[in-house]
PDB file of C-alpha atoms in Angstrom:
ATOM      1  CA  UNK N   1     -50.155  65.747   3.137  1.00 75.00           C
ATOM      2  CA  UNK N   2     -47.825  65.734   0.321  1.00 75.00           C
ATOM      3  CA  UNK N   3     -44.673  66.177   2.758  1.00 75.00           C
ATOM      4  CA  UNK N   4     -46.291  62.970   4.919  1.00 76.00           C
ATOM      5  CA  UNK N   5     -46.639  61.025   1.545  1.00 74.00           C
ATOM      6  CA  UNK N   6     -42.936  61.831   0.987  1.00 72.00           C
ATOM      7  CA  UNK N   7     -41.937  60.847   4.758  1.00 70.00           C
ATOM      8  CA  UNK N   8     -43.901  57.340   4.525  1.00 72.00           C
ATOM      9  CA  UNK N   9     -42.862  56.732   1.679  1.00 71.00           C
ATOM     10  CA  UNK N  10     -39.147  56.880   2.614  1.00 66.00           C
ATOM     11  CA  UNK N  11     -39.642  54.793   5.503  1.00 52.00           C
ATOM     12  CA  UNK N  12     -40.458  51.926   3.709  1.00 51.00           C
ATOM     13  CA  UNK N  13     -36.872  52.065   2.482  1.00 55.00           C
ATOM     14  CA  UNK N  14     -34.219  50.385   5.054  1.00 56.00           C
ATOM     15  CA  UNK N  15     -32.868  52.422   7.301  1.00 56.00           C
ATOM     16  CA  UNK N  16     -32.966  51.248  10.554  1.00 53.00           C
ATOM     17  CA  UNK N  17     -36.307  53.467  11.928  1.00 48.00           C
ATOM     18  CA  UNK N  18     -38.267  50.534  12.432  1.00 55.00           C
ATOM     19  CA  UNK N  19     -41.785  50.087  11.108  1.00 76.00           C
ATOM     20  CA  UNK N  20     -43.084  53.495  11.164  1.00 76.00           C
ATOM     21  CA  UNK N  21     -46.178  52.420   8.859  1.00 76.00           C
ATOM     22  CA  UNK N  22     -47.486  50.229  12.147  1.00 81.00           C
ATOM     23  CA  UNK N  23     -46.140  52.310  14.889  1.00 84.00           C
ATOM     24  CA  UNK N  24     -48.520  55.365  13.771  1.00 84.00           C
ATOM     25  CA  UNK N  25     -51.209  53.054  11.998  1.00 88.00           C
ATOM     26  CA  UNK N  26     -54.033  55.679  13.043  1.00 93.00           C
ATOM     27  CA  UNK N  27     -52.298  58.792  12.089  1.00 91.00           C
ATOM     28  CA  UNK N  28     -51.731  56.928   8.514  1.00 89.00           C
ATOM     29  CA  UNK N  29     -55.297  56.232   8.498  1.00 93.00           C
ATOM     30  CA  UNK N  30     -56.620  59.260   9.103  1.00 93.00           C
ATOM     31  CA  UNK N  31     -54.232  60.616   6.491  1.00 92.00           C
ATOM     32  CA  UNK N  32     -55.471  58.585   3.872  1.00 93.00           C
ATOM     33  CA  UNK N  33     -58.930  59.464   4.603  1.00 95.00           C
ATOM     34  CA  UNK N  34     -58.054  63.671   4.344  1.00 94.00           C
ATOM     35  CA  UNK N  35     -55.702  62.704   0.737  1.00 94.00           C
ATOM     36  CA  UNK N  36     -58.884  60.988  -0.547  1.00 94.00           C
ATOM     37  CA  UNK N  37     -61.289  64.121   0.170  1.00 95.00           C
ATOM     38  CA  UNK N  38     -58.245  66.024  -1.603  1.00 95.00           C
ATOM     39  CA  UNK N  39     -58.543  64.297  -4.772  1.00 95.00           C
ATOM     40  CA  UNK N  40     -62.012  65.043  -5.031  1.00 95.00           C
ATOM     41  CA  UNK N  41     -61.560  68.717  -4.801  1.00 95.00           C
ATOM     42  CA  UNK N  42     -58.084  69.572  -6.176  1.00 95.00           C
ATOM     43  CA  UNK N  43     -58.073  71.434  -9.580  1.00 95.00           C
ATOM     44  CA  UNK N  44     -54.609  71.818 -10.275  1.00 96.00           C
ATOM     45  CA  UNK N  45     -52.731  68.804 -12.443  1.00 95.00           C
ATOM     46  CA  UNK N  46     -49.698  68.579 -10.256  1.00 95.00           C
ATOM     47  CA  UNK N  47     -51.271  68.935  -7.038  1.00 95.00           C
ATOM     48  CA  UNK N  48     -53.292  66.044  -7.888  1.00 97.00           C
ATOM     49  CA  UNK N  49     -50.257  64.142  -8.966  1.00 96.00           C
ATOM     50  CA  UNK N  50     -48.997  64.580  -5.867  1.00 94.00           C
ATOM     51  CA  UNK N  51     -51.957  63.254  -4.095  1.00 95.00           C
ATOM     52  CA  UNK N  52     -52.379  60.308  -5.836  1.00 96.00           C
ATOM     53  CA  UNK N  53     -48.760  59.884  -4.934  1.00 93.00           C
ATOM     54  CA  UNK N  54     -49.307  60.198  -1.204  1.00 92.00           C
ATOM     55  CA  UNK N  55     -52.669  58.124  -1.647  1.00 94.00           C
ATOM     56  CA  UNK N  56     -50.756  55.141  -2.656  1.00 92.00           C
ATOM     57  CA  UNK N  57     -47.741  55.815   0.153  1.00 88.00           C
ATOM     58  CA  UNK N  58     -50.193  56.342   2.916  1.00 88.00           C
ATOM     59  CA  UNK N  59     -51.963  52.491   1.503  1.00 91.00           C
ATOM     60  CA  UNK N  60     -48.031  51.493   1.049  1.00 85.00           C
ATOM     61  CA  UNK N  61     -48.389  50.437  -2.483  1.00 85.00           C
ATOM     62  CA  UNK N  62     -43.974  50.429  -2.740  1.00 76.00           C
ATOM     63  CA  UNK N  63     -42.156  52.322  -5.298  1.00 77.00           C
ATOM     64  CA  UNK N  64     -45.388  54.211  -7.297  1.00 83.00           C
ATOM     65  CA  UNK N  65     -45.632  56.036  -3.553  1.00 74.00           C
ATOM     66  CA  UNK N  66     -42.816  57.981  -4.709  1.00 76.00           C
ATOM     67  CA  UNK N  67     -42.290  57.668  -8.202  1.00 81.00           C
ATOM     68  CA  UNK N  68     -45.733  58.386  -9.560  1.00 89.00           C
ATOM     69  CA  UNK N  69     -46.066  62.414  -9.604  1.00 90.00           C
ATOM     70  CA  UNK N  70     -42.313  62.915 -10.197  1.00 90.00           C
ATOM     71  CA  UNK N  71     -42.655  61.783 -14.193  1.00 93.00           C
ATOM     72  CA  UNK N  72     -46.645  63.488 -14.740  1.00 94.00           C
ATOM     73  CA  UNK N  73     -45.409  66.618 -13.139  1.00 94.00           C
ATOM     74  CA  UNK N  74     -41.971  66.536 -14.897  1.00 94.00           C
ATOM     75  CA  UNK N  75     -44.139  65.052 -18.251  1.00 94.00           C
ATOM     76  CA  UNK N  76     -40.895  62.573 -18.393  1.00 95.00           C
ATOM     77  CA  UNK N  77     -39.437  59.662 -16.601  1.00 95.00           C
ATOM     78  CA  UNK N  78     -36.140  58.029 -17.291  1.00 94.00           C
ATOM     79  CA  UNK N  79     -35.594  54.525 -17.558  1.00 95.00           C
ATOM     80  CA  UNK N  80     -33.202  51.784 -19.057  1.00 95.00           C
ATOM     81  CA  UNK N  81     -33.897  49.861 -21.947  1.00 97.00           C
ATOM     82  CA  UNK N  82     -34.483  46.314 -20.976  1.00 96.00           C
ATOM     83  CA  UNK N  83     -32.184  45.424 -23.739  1.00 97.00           C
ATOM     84  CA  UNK N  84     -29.537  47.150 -24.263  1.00 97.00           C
ATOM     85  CA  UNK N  85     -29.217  48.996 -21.323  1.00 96.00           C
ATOM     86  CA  UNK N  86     -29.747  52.454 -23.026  1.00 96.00           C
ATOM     87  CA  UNK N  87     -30.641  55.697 -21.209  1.00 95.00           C
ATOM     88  CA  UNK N  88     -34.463  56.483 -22.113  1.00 96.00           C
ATOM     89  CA  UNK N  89     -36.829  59.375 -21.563  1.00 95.00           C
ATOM     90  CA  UNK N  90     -40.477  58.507 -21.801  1.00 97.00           C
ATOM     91  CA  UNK N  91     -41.871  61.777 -22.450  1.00 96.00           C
ATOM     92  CA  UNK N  92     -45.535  62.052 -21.366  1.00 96.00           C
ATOM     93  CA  UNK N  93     -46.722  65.556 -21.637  1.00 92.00           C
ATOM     94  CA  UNK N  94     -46.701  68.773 -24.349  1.00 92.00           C
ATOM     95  CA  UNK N  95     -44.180  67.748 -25.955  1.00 89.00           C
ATOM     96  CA  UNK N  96     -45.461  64.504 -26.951  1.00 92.00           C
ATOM     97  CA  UNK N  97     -45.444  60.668 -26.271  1.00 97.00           C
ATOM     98  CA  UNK N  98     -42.217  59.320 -26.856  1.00 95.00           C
ATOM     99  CA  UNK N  99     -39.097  57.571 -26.067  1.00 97.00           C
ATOM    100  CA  UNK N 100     -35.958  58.900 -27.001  1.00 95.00           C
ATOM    101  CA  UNK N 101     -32.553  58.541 -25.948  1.00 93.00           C
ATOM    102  CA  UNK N 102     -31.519  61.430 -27.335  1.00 86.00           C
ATOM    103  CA  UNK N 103     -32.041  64.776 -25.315  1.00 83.00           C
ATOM    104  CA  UNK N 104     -34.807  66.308 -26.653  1.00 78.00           C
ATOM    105  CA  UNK N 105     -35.737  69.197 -24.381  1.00 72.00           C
ATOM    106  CA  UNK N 106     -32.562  70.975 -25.707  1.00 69.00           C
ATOM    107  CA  UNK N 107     -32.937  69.886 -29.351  1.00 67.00           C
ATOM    108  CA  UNK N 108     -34.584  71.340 -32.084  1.00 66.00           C
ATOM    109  CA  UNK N 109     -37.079  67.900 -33.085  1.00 70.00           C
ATOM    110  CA  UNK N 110     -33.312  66.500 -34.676  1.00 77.00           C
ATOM    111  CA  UNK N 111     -33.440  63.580 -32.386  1.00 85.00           C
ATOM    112  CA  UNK N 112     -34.698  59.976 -32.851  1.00 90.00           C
ATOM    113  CA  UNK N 113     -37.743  59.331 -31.141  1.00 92.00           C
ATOM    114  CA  UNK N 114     -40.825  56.249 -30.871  1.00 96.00           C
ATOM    115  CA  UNK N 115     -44.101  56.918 -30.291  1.00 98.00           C
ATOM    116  CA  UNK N 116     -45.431  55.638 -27.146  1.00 98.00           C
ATOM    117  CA  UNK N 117     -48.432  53.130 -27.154  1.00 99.00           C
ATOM    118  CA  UNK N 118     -51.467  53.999 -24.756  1.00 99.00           C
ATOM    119  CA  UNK N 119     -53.042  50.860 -22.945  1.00 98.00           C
ATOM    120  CA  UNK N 120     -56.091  50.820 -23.392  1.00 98.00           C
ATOM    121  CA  UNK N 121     -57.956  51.528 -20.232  1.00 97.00           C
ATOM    122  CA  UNK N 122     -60.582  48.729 -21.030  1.00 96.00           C
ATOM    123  CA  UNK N 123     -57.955  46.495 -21.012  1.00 95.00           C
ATOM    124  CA  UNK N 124     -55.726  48.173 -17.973  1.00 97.00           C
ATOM    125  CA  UNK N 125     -56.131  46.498 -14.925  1.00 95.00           C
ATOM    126  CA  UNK N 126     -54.176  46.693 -11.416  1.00 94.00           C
ATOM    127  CA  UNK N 127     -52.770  49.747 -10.175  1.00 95.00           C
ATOM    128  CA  UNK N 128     -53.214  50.887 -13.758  1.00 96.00           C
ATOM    129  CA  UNK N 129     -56.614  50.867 -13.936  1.00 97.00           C
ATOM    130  CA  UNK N 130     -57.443  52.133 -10.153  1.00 97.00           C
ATOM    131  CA  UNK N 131     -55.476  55.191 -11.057  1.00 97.00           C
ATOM    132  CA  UNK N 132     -56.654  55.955 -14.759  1.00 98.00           C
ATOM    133  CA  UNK N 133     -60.316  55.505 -13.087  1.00 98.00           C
ATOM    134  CA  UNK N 134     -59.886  57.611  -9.742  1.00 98.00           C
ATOM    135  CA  UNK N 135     -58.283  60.297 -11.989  1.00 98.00           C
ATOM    136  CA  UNK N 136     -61.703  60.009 -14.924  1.00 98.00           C
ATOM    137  CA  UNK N 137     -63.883  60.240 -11.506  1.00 97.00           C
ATOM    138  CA  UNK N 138     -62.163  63.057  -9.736  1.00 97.00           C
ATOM    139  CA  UNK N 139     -62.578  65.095 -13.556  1.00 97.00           C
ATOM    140  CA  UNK N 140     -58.814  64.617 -14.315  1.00 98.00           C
ATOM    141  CA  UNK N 141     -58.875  63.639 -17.626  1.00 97.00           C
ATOM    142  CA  UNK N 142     -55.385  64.794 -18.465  1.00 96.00           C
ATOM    143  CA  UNK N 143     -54.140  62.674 -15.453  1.00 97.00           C
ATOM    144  CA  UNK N 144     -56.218  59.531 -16.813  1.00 98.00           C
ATOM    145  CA  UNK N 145     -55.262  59.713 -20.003  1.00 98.00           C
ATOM    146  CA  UNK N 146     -51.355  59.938 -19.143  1.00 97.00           C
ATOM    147  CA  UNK N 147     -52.160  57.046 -17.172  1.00 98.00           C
ATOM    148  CA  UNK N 148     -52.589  55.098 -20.434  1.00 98.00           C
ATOM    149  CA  UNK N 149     -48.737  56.320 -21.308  1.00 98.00           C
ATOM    150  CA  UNK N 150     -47.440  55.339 -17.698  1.00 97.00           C
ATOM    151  CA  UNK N 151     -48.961  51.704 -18.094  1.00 97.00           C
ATOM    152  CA  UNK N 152     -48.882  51.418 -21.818  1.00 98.00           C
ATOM    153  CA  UNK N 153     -46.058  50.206 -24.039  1.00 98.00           C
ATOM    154  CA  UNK N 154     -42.818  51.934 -25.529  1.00 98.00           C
ATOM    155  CA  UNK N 155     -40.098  50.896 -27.791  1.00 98.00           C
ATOM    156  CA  UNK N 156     -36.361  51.643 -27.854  1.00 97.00           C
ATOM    157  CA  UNK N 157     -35.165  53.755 -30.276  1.00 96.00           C
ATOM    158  CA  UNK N 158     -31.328  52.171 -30.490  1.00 96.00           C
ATOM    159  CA  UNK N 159     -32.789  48.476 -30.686  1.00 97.00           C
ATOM    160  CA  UNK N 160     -36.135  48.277 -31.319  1.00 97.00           C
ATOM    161  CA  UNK N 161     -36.978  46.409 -28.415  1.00 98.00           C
ATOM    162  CA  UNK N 162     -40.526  47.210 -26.988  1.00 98.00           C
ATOM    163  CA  UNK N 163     -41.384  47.065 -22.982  1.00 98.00           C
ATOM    164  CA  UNK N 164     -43.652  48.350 -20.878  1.00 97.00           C
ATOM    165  CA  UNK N 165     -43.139  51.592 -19.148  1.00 97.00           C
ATOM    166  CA  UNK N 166     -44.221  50.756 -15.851  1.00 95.00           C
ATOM    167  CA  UNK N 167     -42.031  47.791 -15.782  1.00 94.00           C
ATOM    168  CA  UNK N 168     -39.255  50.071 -16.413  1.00 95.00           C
ATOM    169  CA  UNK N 169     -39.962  52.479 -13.909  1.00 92.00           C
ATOM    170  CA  UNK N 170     -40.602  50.167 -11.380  1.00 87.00           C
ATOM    171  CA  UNK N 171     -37.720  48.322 -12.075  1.00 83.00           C
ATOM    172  CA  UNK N 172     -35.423  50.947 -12.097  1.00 58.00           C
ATOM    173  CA  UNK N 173     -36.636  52.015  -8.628  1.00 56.00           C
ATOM    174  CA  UNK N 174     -36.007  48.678  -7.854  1.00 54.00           C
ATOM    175  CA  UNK N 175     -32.696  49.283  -8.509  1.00 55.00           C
ATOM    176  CA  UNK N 176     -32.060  51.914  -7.102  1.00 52.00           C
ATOM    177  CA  UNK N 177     -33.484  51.116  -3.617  1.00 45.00           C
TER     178      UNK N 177
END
């Protein structure tokens, strides 16, 4: 399912393929219907981060289709600042919940980081909130609670400005595709 995810997803990108989303509309359905009974039985963090992933390709929710799993599995995505343009990890995971522009997974805790700021989920709502609440009702609570990191807040730590992270990732897939 994950591989399909990862194939649908991509085809939503131009490439001359035409619309593969309508030309196999039933085998899409029925794909979504067998990631959904996934969720509900899959114990393993990054497996499930992978289905929610496909989940959202096979509905073809753009960009979070493939971008989602990549930064809870990795417990990082990088982004720009909205600023100034610097390089950021938002690090969501063991190591903490930061930003930093400095690289931290080969430091020894000497580089600059902000703490991230958690939506709250009462106050999440969109994509946001469907995820953080599939994930508490599935009995992910490590998934639903880096959901508050993925849709909360962070600040730069070379200007100070603050954004929100989702922006940033989405808009750097944006970019990018």
């Amino acid at each position: 399912m994950n591989l399909a995810g990862a194939i649908l997803a991509g085809s939503d990108q131009p490439h001359g393929a035409g619309d593969v989303r309508a030309q196999h509309a039933a085998e899409v359905e029925t794909l979504l219907v067998a990631v959904n009974e996934h969720l509900r039985t899959s114990s393993d963090r990054n497996d499930y981060a992978y289905l929610l992933e496909s989940m959202l390709s096979f509905e073809g929710v753009v960009g979070w289709g493939e971008d989602l799993a990549w930064g809870l599995v990795n417990e990082e995505y990088e982004v720009s600042c909205p600023s100034c343009e610097a390089a950021l990890f938002i690090v969501i995971g063991e190591r903490g919940f930061f930003s930093t522009s400095g690289d931290y997974a080969l430091s020894e805790d000497d580089v600059e980081t902000t703490p991230l700021r958690p939506a709250s989920p009462a106050a999440m709502d969109g994509i946001g909130r469907r995820l953080h609440d599939i994930a508490l009702a599935d009995g992910h609570q490590d998934v639903a609670s880096a959901m508050t990191y993925v849709f909360g807040d962070a600040t730069c730590p070379d200007c100070e400005t603050g954004f929100s992270v989702a922006d940033r990732v989405s808009a750097d897939w944006s970019a990018t595709h």
